[in-house]
PDB file of C-alpha atoms and ligand atoms in Angstrom:
ATOM      1  CA  MET A   1      -5.616 -17.749 -24.004  1.00  0.00           C
ATOM      2  CA  ASN A   2      -3.998 -15.257 -26.794  1.00  0.00           C
ATOM      3  CA  ASN A   3      -5.046 -11.684 -25.598  1.00  0.00           C
ATOM      4  CA  SER A   4      -1.966 -10.138 -27.736  1.00  0.00           C
ATOM      5  CA  ASN A   5      -4.365  -8.625 -30.423  1.00  0.00           C
ATOM      6  CA  VAL A   6      -6.516  -6.656 -27.610  1.00  0.00           C
ATOM      7  CA  ARG A   7      -5.840  -3.447 -26.866  1.00  0.00           C
ATOM      8  CA  ARG A   8      -7.489  -1.962 -23.380  1.00  0.00           C
ATOM      9  CA  GLU A   9      -8.184   2.051 -23.587  1.00  0.00           C
ATOM     10  CA  GLY A  10      -9.678   4.007 -21.356  1.00  0.00           C
ATOM     11  CA  GLY A  11      -9.869   6.698 -18.807  1.00  0.00           C
ATOM     12  CA  CYS A  12     -11.275   9.529 -16.565  1.00  0.00           C
ATOM     13  CA  LEU A  13     -15.108  11.011 -17.179  1.00  0.00           C
ATOM     14  CA  CYS A  14     -13.388  14.203 -18.210  1.00  0.00           C
ATOM     15  CA  GLY A  15     -11.257  12.772 -20.469  1.00  0.00           C
ATOM     16  CA  SER A  16      -8.546  14.677 -19.473  1.00  0.00           C
ATOM     17  CA  VAL A  17      -6.177  11.567 -18.435  1.00  0.00           C
ATOM     18  CA  ARG A  18      -6.440   8.595 -20.887  1.00  0.00           C
ATOM     19  CA  TYR A  19      -4.346   5.062 -20.747  1.00  0.00           C
ATOM     20  CA  SER A  20      -3.966   2.049 -22.670  1.00  0.00           C
ATOM     21  CA  VAL A  21      -2.424  -1.273 -22.636  1.00  0.00           C
ATOM     22  CA  PRO A  22      -1.802  -3.701 -25.223  1.00  0.00           C
ATOM     23  CA  PHE A  23      -3.852  -6.628 -24.038  1.00  0.00           C
ATOM     24  CA  GLU A  24      -6.543  -7.886 -21.395  1.00  0.00           C
ATOM     25  CA  PRO A  25      -5.784  -8.248 -17.687  1.00  0.00           C
ATOM     26  CA  LEU A  26      -3.919 -10.627 -16.007  1.00  0.00           C
ATOM     27  CA  ALA A  27      -6.912 -10.597 -13.523  1.00  0.00           C
ATOM     28  CA  THR A  28     -10.248  -9.002 -12.762  1.00  0.00           C
ATOM     29  CA  VAL A  29     -11.122  -8.592  -9.164  1.00  0.00           C
ATOM     30  CA  VAL A  30     -13.746  -6.569  -7.055  1.00  0.00           C
ATOM     31  CA  CYS A  31     -12.771  -4.915  -3.271  1.00  0.00           C
ATOM     32  CA  HIS A  32     -15.396  -4.267  -1.305  1.00  0.00           C
ATOM     33  CA  CYS A  33     -12.787  -2.725   1.618  1.00  0.00           C
ATOM     34  CA  ARG A  34     -13.937   0.622   2.768  1.00  0.00           C
ATOM     35  CA  ASN A  35     -11.921   2.233   1.935  1.00  0.00           C
ATOM     36  CA  CYS A  36     -12.499   1.204  -2.021  1.00  0.00           C
ATOM     37  CA  GLN A  37     -15.958   2.046  -1.099  1.00  0.00           C
ATOM     38  CA  LYS A  38     -15.186   5.576   0.396  1.00  0.00           C
ATOM     39  CA  GLN A  39     -12.912   6.201  -3.075  1.00  0.00           C
ATOM     40  CA  ALA A  40     -15.256   5.214  -5.242  1.00  0.00           C
ATOM     41  CA  GLY A  41     -18.105   6.932  -3.627  1.00  0.00           C
ATOM     42  CA  SER A  42     -19.735   3.774  -4.508  1.00  0.00           C
ATOM     43  CA  ALA A  43     -20.516  -0.034  -3.107  1.00  0.00           C
ATOM     44  CA  LEU A  44     -17.533  -1.404  -4.636  1.00  0.00           C
ATOM     45  CA  SER A  45     -14.329  -1.190  -6.701  1.00  0.00           C
ATOM     46  CA  VAL A  46     -13.842  -2.983 -10.038  1.00  0.00           C
ATOM     47  CA  VAL A  47      -9.681  -3.796 -10.646  1.00  0.00           C
ATOM     48  CA  ALA A  48      -7.684  -4.598 -13.541  1.00  0.00           C
ATOM     49  CA  VAL A  49      -4.208  -6.129 -12.945  1.00  0.00           C
ATOM     50  CA  PHE A  50      -1.800  -5.261 -15.389  1.00  0.00           C
ATOM     51  CA  PRO A  51       1.828  -5.455 -15.935  1.00  0.00           C
ATOM     52  CA  ARG A  52       2.865  -1.942 -14.930  1.00  0.00           C
ATOM     53  CA  ASP A  53       5.404  -1.460 -18.121  1.00  0.00           C
ATOM     54  CA  GLU A  54       2.654  -1.836 -20.460  1.00  0.00           C
ATOM     55  CA  LEU A  55       0.517   0.622 -19.030  1.00  0.00           C
ATOM     56  CA  ALA A  56       0.571   3.975 -21.558  1.00  0.00           C
ATOM     57  CA  LEU A  57      -0.639   6.775 -19.474  1.00  0.00           C
ATOM     58  CA  ASP A  58      -1.483  10.531 -21.050  1.00  0.00           C
ATOM     59  CA  GLY A  59      -2.139  13.032 -18.604  1.00  0.00           C
ATOM     60  CA  VAL A  60      -1.774  14.261 -14.945  1.00  0.00           C
ATOM     61  CA  LEU A  61      -3.291  11.892 -12.139  1.00  0.00           C
ATOM     62  CA  THR A  62      -3.460  13.542  -8.671  1.00  0.00           C
ATOM     63  CA  VAL A  63      -2.361  11.019  -5.698  1.00  0.00           C
ATOM     64  CA  TYR A  64      -3.738  10.635  -2.387  1.00  0.00           C
ATOM     65  CA  GLU A  65      -1.540   8.172  -0.136  1.00  0.00           C
ATOM     66  CA  ASP A  66      -3.778   5.742   1.572  1.00  0.00           C
ATOM     67  CA  LYS A  67      -2.606   3.253   4.063  1.00  0.00           C
ATOM     68  CA  GLY A  68      -3.448  -0.650   3.612  1.00  0.00           C
ATOM     69  CA  THR A  69      -4.888  -3.073   6.252  1.00  0.00           C
ATOM     70  CA  SER A  70      -1.157  -4.589   6.256  1.00  0.00           C
ATOM     71  CA  GLY A  71       0.261  -1.194   7.039  1.00  0.00           C
ATOM     72  CA  GLN A  72       1.349  -0.947   3.439  1.00  0.00           C
ATOM     73  CA  ARG A  73       1.170   2.614   1.005  1.00  0.00           C
ATOM     74  CA  VAL A  74      -1.117   2.552  -1.104  1.00  0.00           C
ATOM     75  CA  PHE A  75      -1.060   5.241  -3.748  1.00  0.00           C
ATOM     76  CA  ARG A  76      -4.791   6.153  -5.182  1.00  0.00           C
ATOM     77  CA  ARG A  77      -4.482   8.202  -8.441  1.00  0.00           C
ATOM     78  CA  PHE A  78      -7.282  10.014  -9.394  1.00  0.00           C
ATOM     79  CA  CYS A  79      -8.123  12.783 -11.929  1.00  0.00           C
ATOM     80  CA  GLY A  80      -7.679  15.814 -10.553  1.00  0.00           C
ATOM     81  CA  THR A  81     -10.695  17.912 -12.796  1.00  0.00           C
ATOM     82  CA  CYS A  82     -12.883  15.508 -12.321  1.00  0.00           C
ATOM     83  CA  GLY A  83     -12.124  13.427  -9.494  1.00  0.00           C
ATOM     84  CA  SER A  84     -12.216   9.761 -11.183  1.00  0.00           C
ATOM     85  CA  PRO A  85     -10.004   7.156  -9.377  1.00  0.00           C
ATOM     86  CA  VAL A  86      -7.797   5.672 -12.496  1.00  0.00           C
ATOM     87  CA  LEU A  87      -4.656   3.892 -10.653  1.00  0.00           C
ATOM     88  CA  THR A  88      -3.844   2.140  -7.481  1.00  0.00           C
ATOM     89  CA  ASP A  89      -0.732   1.351  -6.600  1.00  0.00           C
ATOM     90  CA  THR A  90       0.936  -0.160  -3.639  1.00  0.00           C
ATOM     91  CA  GLU A  91       4.677  -1.001  -2.740  1.00  0.00           C
ATOM     92  CA  ARG A  92       4.148  -4.761  -3.095  1.00  0.00           C
ATOM     93  CA  ALA A  93       2.563  -4.109  -6.610  1.00  0.00           C
ATOM     94  CA  ARG A  94       5.983  -2.423  -7.485  1.00  0.00           C
ATOM     95  CA  GLU A  95       7.583  -5.530  -6.101  1.00  0.00           C
ATOM     96  CA  GLN A  96       5.622  -7.728  -8.748  1.00  0.00           C
ATOM     97  CA  GLY A  97       5.984  -5.120 -11.584  1.00  0.00           C
ATOM     98  CA  VAL A  98       2.070  -4.734 -11.742  1.00  0.00           C
ATOM     99  CA  ILE A  99      -0.233  -1.791 -11.287  1.00  0.00           C
ATOM    100  CA  PHE A 100      -4.266  -2.145 -11.278  1.00  0.00           C
ATOM    101  CA  VAL A 101      -6.497   0.377 -13.123  1.00  0.00           C
ATOM    102  CA  LYS A 102      -9.551   1.199 -11.880  1.00  0.00           C
ATOM    103  CA  ALA A 103     -11.883  -0.838 -14.754  1.00  0.00           C
ATOM    104  CA  GLY A 104     -14.862   1.163 -14.628  1.00  0.00           C
ATOM    105  CA  THR A 105     -13.111   3.841 -16.096  1.00  0.00           C
ATOM    106  CA  PHE A 106     -12.363   0.848 -19.372  1.00  0.00           C
ATOM    107  CA  ASP A 107     -13.808   2.367 -22.720  1.00  0.00           C
ATOM    108  CA  ASP A 108     -15.537  -1.102 -22.932  1.00  0.00           C
ATOM    109  CA  ILE A 109     -17.000  -2.729 -19.895  1.00  0.00           C
ATOM    110  CA  SER A 110     -18.879  -5.511 -21.429  1.00  0.00           C
ATOM    111  CA  THR A 111     -16.023  -8.150 -21.519  1.00  0.00           C
ATOM    112  CA  LEU A 112     -15.208  -7.498 -17.589  1.00  0.00           C
ATOM    113  CA  ARG A 113     -15.648 -10.686 -15.577  1.00  0.00           C
ATOM    114  CA  PRO A 114     -14.256 -10.635 -12.355  1.00  0.00           C
ATOM    115  CA  THR A 115     -13.128 -13.606 -11.191  1.00  0.00           C
ATOM    116  CA  THR A 116     -12.283 -12.678  -7.255  1.00  0.00           C
ATOM    117  CA  HIS A 117     -14.270 -10.801  -4.816  1.00  0.00           C
ATOM    118  CA  TYR A 118     -12.216  -9.474  -2.101  1.00  0.00           C
ATOM    119  CA  TRP A 119     -13.653  -7.751   1.449  1.00  0.00           C
ATOM    120  CA  VAL A 120     -17.031  -9.544   1.146  1.00  0.00           C
ATOM    121  CA  LYS A 121     -17.485  -9.683   4.697  1.00  0.00           C
ATOM    122  CA  ARG A 122     -17.413  -5.455   4.232  1.00  0.00           C
ATOM    123  CA  ALA A 123     -20.117  -5.764   1.131  1.00  0.00           C
ATOM    124  CA  HIS A 124     -23.091  -3.697   0.918  1.00  0.00           C
ATOM    125  CA  PRO A 125     -25.838  -5.851   2.357  1.00  0.00           C
ATOM    126  CA  TRP A 126     -27.953  -5.184  -0.662  1.00  0.00           C
ATOM    127  CA  LEU A 127     -25.610  -6.667  -3.282  1.00  0.00           C
ATOM    128  CA  THR A 128     -26.152 -10.286  -4.435  1.00  0.00           C
ATOM    129  CA  LEU A 129     -22.707 -11.410  -4.739  1.00  0.00           C
ATOM    130  CA  PRO A 130     -21.845 -13.998  -7.903  1.00  0.00           C
ATOM    131  CA  ASP A 131     -21.947 -17.688  -7.442  1.00  0.00           C
ATOM    132  CA  ASN A 132     -18.955 -17.684 -10.406  1.00  0.00           C
ATOM    133  CA  ALA A 133     -16.431 -15.827  -8.403  1.00  0.00           C
ATOM    134  CA  ASP A 134     -14.231 -16.319  -5.256  1.00  0.00           C
ATOM    135  CA  LEU A 135     -15.746 -14.945  -2.553  1.00  0.00           C
ATOM    136  CA  LEU A 136     -12.780 -14.067   0.033  1.00  0.00           C
ATOM    137  CA  GLU A 137     -13.579 -12.513   3.483  1.00  0.00           C
ATOM    138  CA  GLN A 138     -10.869 -10.379   3.663  1.00  0.00           C
ATOM    139  CA  GLU A 139      -7.794 -10.105   0.842  1.00  0.00           C
TER     140      GLU A 139
HETATM  141 ZN1  LIG B 201     -10.826  13.772 -15.652  1.00  0.00          ZN
HETATM  142 ZN1  LIG B 202     -10.351  -2.267  -1.533  1.00  0.00          ZN
END
């Protein structure tokens, strides 16, 4: 698959934070955990995984330091003006050289196809989960 000619761009609701990445995500997943639900103020979080060195960020993000289920620190970075969650970073992601972009902030969401759903046991009961994705009870 050649994604080299695709540029992904996005930003927060008010537009004071913008980002771009020069290719498609390494993976796109959904997280149904309670912390993602709370932070998003929604049923779930759609997350795109990118190599962290390739992300160009313009603007200032506020950080909330959360704790993951395994006890690792989770840095939830959001726009301090409009509140949009934009990036999630973890210690493990830093080790692996990746970063998580909240894909609901992409300018173009028409081609998003999440392949894996995490924390399905916390999914809102009214949601119908897709047949064509891997559904994991936890992470
Ligand atoms: Zn904003
Ligand atoms: Zn989550």
